[in-house]
Coordinates of C-alpha atoms in Angstrom, one line a residue:
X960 CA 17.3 330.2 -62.1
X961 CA 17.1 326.4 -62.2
X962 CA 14.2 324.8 -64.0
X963 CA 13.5 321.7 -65.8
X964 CA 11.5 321.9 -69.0
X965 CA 8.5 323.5 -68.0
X966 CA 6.8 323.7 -71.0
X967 CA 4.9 327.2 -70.0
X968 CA 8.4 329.3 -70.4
X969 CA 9.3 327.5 -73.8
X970 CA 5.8 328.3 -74.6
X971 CA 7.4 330.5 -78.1
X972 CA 9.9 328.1 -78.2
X973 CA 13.9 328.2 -76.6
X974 CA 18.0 328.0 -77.1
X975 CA 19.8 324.9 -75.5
X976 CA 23.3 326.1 -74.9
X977 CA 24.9 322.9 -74.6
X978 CA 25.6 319.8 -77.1
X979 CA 27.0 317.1 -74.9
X980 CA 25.2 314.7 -73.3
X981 CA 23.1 317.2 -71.0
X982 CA 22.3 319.4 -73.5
X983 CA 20.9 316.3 -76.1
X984 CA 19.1 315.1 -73.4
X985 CA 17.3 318.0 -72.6
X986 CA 16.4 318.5 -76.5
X987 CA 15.1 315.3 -76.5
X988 CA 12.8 315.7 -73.2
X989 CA 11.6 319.5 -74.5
X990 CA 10.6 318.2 -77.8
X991 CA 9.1 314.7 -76.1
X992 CA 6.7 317.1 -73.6
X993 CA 5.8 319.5 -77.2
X994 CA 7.9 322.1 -77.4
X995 CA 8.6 322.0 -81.4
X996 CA 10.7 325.6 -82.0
X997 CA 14.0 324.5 -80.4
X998 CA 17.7 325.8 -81.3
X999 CA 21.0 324.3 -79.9
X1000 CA 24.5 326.4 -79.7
X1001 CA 27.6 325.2 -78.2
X1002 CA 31.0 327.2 -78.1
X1003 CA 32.8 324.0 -79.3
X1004 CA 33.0 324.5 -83.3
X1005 CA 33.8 321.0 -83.7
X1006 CA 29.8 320.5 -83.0
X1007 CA 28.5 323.3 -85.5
X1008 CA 26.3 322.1 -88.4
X1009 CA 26.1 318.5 -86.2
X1010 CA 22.7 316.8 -86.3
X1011 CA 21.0 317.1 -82.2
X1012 CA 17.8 314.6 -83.3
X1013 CA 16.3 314.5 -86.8
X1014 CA 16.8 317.7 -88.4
X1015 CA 17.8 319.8 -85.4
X1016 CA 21.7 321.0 -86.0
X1017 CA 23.8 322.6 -83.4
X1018 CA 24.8 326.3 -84.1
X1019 CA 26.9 329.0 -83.6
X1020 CA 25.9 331.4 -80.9
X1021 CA 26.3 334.3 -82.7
X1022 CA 23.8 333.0 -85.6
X1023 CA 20.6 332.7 -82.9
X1024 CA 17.9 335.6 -82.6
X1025 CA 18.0 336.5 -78.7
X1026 CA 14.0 337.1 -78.5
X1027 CA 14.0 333.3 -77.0
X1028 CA 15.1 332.3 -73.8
X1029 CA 18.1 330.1 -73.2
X1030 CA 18.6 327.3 -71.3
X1031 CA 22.2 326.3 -70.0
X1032 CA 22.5 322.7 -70.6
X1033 CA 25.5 322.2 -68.9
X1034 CA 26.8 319.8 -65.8
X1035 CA 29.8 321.8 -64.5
X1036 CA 28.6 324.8 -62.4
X1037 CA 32.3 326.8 -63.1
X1038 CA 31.5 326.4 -66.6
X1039 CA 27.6 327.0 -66.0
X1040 CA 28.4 330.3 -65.1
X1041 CA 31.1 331.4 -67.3
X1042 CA 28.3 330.5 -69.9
X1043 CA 26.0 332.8 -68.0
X1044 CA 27.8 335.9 -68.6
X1045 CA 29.1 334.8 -72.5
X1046 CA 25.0 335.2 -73.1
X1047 CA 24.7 338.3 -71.2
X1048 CA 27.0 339.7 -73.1
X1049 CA 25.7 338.2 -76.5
X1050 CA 22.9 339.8 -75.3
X1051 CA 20.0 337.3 -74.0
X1052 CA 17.7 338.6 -71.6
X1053 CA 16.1 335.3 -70.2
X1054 CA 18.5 333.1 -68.8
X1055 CA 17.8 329.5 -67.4
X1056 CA 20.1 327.0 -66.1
X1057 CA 18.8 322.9 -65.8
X1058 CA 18.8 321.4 -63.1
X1059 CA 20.7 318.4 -63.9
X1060 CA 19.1 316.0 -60.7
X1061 CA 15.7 317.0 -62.0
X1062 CA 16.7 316.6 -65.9
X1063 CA 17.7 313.0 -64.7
X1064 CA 14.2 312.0 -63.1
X1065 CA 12.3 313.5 -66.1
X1066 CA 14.2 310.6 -68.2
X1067 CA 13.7 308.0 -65.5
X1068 CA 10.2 309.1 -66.1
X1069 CA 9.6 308.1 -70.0
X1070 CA 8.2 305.0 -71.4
X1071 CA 10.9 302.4 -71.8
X1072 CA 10.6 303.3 -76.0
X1073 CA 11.2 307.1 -75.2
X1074 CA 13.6 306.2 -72.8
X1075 CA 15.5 303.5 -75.0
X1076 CA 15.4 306.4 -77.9
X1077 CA 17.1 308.8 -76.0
X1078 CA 19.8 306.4 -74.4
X1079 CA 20.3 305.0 -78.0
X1080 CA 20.7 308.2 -79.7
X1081 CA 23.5 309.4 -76.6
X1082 CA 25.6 306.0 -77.0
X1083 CA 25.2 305.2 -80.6
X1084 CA 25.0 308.5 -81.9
X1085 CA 22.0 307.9 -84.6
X1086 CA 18.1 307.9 -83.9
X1087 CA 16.8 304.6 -83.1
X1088 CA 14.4 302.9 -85.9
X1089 CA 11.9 300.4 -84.2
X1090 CA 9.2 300.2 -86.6
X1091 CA 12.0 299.3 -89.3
X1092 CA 15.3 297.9 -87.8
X1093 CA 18.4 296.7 -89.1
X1094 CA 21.0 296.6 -87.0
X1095 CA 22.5 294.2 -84.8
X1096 CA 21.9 297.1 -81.6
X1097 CA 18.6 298.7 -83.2
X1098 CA 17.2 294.8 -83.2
X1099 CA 18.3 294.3 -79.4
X1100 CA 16.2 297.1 -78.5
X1101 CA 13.3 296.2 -80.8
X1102 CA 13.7 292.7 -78.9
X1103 CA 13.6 294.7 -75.6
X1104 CA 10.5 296.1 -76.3
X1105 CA 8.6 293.6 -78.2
X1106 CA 9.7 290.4 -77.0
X1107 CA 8.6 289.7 -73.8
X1108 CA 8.3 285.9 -72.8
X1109 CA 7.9 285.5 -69.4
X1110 CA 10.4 282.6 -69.5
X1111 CA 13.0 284.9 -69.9
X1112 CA 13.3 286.3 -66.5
X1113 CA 13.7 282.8 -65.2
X1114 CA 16.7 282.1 -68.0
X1115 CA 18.1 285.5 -66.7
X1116 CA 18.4 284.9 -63.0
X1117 CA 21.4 283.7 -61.8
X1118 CA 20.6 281.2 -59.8
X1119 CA 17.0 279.8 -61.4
X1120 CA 19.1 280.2 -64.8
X1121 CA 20.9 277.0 -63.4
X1122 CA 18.1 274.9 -62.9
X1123 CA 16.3 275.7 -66.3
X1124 CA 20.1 275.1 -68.4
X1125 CA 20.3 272.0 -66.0
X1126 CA 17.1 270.5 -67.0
X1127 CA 17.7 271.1 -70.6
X1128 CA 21.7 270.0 -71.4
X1129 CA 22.2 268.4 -68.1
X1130 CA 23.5 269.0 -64.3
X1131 CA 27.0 267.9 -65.2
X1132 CA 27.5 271.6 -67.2
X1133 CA 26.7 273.7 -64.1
X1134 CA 28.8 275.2 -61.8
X1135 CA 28.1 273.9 -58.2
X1136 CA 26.2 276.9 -56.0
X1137 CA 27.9 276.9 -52.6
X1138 CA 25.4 279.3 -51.0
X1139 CA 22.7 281.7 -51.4
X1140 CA 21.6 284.7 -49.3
X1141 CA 19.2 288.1 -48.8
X1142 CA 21.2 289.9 -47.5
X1143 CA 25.3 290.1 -47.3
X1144 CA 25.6 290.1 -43.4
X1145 CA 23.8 286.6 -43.6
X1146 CA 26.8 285.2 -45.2
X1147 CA 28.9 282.8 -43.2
X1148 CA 32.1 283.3 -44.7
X1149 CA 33.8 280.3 -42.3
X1150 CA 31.6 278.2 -44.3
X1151 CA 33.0 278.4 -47.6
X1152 CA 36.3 277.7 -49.5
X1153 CA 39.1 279.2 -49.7
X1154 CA 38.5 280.2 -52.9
X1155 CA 34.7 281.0 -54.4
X1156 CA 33.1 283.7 -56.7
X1157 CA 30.5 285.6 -55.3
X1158 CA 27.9 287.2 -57.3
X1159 CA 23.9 289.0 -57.6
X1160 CA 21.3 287.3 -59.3
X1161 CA 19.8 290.3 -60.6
X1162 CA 22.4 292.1 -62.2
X1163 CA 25.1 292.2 -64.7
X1164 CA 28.7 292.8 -63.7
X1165 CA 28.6 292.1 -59.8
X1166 CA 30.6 288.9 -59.8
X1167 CA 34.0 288.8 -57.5
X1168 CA 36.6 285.8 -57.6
X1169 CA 37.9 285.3 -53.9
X1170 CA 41.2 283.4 -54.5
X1171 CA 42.2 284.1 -50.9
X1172 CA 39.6 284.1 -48.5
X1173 CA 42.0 285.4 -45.7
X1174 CA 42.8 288.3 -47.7
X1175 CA 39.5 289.6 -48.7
X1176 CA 38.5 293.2 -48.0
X1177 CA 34.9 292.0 -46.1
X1178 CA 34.0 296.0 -45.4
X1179 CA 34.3 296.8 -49.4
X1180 CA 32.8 293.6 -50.4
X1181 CA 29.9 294.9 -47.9
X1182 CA 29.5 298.0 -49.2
X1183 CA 29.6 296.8 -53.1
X1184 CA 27.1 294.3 -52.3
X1185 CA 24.5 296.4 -50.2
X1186 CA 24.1 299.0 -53.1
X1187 CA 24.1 296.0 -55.7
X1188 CA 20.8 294.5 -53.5
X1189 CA 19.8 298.1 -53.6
X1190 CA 19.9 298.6 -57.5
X1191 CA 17.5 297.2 -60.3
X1192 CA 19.6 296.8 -63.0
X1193 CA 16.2 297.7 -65.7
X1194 CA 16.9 301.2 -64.8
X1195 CA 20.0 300.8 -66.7
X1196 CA 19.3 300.0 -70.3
X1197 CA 15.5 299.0 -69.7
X1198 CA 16.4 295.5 -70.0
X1199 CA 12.5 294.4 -68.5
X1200 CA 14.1 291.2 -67.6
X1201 CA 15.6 292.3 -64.9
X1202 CA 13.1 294.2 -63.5
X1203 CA 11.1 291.6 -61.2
X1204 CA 14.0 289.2 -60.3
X1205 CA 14.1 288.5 -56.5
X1206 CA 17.9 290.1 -55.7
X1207 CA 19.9 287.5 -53.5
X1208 CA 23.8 287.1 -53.5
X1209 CA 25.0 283.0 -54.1
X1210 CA 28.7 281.7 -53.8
X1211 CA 29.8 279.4 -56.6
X1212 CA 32.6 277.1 -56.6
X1213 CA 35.8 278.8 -58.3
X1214 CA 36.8 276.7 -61.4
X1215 CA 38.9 279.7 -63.0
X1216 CA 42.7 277.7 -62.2
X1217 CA 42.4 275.8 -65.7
X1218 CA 41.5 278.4 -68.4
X1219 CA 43.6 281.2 -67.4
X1220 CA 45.2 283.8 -70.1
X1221 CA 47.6 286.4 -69.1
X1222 CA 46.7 286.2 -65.3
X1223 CA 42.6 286.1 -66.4
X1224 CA 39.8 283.8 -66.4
X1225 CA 38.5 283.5 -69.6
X1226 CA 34.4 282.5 -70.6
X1227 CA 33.3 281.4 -73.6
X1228 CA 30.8 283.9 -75.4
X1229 CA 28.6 282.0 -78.5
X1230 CA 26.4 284.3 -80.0
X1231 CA 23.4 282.3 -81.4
X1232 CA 20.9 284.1 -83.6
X1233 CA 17.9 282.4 -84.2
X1234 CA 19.0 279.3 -82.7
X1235 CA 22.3 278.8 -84.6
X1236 CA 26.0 279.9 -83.4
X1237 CA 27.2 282.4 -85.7
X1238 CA 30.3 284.1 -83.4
X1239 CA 32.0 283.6 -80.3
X1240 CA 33.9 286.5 -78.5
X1241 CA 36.4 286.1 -75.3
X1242 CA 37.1 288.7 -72.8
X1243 CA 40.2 288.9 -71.0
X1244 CA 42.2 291.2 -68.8
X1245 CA 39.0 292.1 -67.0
X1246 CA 40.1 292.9 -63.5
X1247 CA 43.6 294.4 -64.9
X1248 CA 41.0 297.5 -64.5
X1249 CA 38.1 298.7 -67.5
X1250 CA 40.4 300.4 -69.8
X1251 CA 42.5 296.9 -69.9
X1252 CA 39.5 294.6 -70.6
X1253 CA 40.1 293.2 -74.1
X1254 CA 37.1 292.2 -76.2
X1255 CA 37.5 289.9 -79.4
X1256 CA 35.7 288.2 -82.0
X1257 CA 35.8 284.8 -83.9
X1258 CA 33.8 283.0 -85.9
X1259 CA 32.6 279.4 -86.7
X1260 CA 36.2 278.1 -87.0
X1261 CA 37.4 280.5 -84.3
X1262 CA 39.2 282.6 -87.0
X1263 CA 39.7 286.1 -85.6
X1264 CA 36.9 288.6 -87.0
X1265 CA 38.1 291.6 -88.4
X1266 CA 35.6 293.7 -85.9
X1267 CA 35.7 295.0 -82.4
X1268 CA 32.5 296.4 -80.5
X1269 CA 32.8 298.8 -77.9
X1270 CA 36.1 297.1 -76.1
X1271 CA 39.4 296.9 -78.2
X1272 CA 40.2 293.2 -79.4
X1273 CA 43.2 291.4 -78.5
X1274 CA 46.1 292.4 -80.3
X1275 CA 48.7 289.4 -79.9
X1276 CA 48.0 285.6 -81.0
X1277 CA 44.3 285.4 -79.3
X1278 CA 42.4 282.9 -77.4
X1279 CA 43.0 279.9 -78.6
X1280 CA 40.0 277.6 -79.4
X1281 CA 38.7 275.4 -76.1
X1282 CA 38.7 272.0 -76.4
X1283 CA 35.7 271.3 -76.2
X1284 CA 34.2 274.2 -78.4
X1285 CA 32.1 271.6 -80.7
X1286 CA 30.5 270.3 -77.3
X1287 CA 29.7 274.2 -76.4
X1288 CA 28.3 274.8 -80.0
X1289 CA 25.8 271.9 -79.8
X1290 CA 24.8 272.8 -76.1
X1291 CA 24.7 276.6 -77.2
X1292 CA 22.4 275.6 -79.8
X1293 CA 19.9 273.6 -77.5
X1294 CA 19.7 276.0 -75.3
X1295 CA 19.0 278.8 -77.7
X1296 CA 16.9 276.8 -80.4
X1297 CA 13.6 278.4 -80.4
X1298 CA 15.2 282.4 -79.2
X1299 CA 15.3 284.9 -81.6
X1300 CA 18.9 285.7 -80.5
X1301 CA 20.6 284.6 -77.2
X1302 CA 24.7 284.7 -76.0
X1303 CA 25.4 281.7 -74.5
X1304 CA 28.6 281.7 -71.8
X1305 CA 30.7 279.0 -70.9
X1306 CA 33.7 277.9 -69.3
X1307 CA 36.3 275.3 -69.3
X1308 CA 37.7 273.0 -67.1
X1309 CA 39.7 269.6 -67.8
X1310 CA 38.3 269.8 -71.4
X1311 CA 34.7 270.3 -70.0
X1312 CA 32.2 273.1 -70.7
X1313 CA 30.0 274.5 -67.8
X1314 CA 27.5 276.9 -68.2
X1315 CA 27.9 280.6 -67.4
X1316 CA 24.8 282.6 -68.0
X1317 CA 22.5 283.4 -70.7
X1318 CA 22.4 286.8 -71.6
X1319 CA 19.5 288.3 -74.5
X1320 CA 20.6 291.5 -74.6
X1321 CA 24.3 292.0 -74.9
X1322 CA 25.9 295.3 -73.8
X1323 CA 22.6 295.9 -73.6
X1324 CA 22.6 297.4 -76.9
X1325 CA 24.1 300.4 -76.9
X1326 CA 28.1 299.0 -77.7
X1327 CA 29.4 300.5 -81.1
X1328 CA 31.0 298.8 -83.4
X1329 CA 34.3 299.2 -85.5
X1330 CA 34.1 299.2 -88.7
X1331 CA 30.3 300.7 -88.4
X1332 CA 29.4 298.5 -90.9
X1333 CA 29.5 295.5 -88.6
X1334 CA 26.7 296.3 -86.9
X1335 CA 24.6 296.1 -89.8
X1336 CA 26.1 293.0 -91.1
X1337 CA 25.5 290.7 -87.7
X1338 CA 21.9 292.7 -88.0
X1339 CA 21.5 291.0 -91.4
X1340 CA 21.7 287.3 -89.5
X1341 CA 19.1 288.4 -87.2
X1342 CA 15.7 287.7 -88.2
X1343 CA 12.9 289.1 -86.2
X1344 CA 9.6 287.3 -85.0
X1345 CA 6.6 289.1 -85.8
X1346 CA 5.5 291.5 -83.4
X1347 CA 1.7 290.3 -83.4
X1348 CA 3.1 287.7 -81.6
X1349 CA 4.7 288.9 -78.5
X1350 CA 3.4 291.2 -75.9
X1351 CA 3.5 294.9 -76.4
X1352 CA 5.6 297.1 -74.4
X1353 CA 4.3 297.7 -70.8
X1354 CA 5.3 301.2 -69.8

């Protein structure tokens, strides 16, 4: 039988037989809707004695009572069953499966605190402190919550991003929009270039480079376009941000034939907290396909950081500094003087910066870093606002 969470049949409490990413999601939704007396087991021994949320640890099977019932917490319905008879035989007489679609919308369902606990805990791996943060990722979510200028939607739309940055550094740093549109079929393709970059303004990660208009695939353009209109990108990582821009495709002029590194485009990453640069990172090799996309850190001088987060760092000579990196510090630093932490992107052409996109919450918060200690260390140069003074979190 497939069932999600009703609290009713976990009245006496209940075994989760699962401890991937299922199974700690559905021991975070039973305890979140009151069901205190839960147990995990998983056959993988690896995962014995490992901590499922505060105190909970997952167990051996054998170890459990069988007066409970037990709910299979598992995606893959081959393995789902196999599972099924392992705790017949063990000998459990009440035997529920999740239903995984459901488990999903229960999540989708929790305030964006509850929500950003769970998806913290599942990425990072450690319970998310927001009364007392002090990482670098634990402050990006407190930010999330608790920081909620209305300003930053408009600094976070693609296109109206462009005409705040250009009425505070200047319109010479912004990349000339060739086009904007509602809808994809209302592009005129003759229109443009030869070469352009298409992109969303509500989203991150949408962007194409067309170098060759002639050879563009339009029908897979279509289709990745149409479900990016179709998505709200606050779903995601409960970036609230994102969650009112107006979604509309543009076409910017391509300026990517002057920075390239190993067949990439490369942008400029400064990472300002509290209105001062402390890092840059580059990423290159991007469209050599995700696992290829390299990720690396430097610091004021552009000296390589001994660091990576999430994305492995570069492991031959580097990036080497932009020309005009001084130029992208001092604009960085206007743009992001009174923000308790913004990442300022740039690129470069003839010697030139132009502005990319400001982004407040990067990898949304939930990118791990390595060495672990790291995270803690860029947390240290954060320094919060007090929460009095922003809005509170609107679930």
């Amino acid at each position: 039988m497939e069932q999600v969470l009703d609290k009713s049949v976990f009245v006496n409490g209940v075994i989760v037989f699962g401890a991937g990413n299922i199974g700690k999601m559905t021991v975070f939704l039973l305890r979140n809707s009151g069901v205190s007396r839960v147990h995990c087991f998983d056959n993988d021994s690896s995962k014995w004695g490992v901590k499922l949320f505060g105190s909970l640890r997952c167990e051996m099977p054998s170890l459990i009572g069988r007066g409970l019932p037990v709910l299979i917490a598992i995606e893959n319905k081959v393995v789902k069953r196999e599972i099924r008879e392992q705790c017949q035989k063990l000998g459990y007489k009440q035997i529920y499966e999740v239903d995984v679609a459901r488990l999903r919308m229960e999540a989708d369902r929790l305030s964006d605190k509850e929500y950003l606990e769970l998806l913290f805990y599942l990425r990072i791996g450690k319970e998310l402190d927001v009364n007392c943060p002090k990482t670098f990722n634990e402050k990006l979510q407190w930010l999330k919550l608790y920081d909620r200028n209305p300003l930053y939607i408009r600094m976070t739309d693609k296109l109206e991003a462009k005409e705040y940055v250009a009425g505070i550094i200047g319109e010479k740093y912004i990349i000339p929009t060739l086009g904007k549109w509602d809808r994809f079929e209302e592009i005129d393709f003759r229109k443009l270039p030869n070469e352009f970059v298409l992109k969303c303004t509500h989203d991150s990660g949408s962007a194409t480079i067309i170098t060759d208009k002639g050879k563009m695939d339009y029908q897979c353009l279509k289709l990745k376009y149409e479900k990016a209109l179709c998505t709200n990108h606050y779903k995601v990582g409960r970036e609230w941000v994102y969650k009112n821009i107006k979604p509309r495709i543009i076409a910017e002029k391509y300026i990517g034939n002057a920075n390239r590194f190993k067949g990439d485009i490369v942008d400029y990453k400064l990472m300002c907290f509290n209105g001062k640069v402390r890092c840059s990172f580059t990423c290159t090799e991007r469209f050599l396909g995700k696992d290829e996309l390299k990720v690396t850190f430097y610091d004021e001088d552009w000296i390589k950081m001994p660091f990576e987060r999430h994305y492995a760092a570069d492991t031959g000579g580097g990036v080497s500094k932009p020309s005009s990196y001084n130029e992208m510090v001092k604009l960085a630093q206007q743009l992001a003087h009174d923000l308790p932490f913004a990442r300022i992107d740039f690129y470069e052409m003839e010697k030139q910066p132009y502005f990319g996109e400001i982004t407040l919450y990067p990898g949304s918060g939930f990118e791990e870093f390595t060495p672990v200690e790291w995270d803690r260390k860029l947390g240290d140069w954060l320094e919060l606002p007090k929460r009095g003074d922003y809005l509170e979190e609107r679930k």
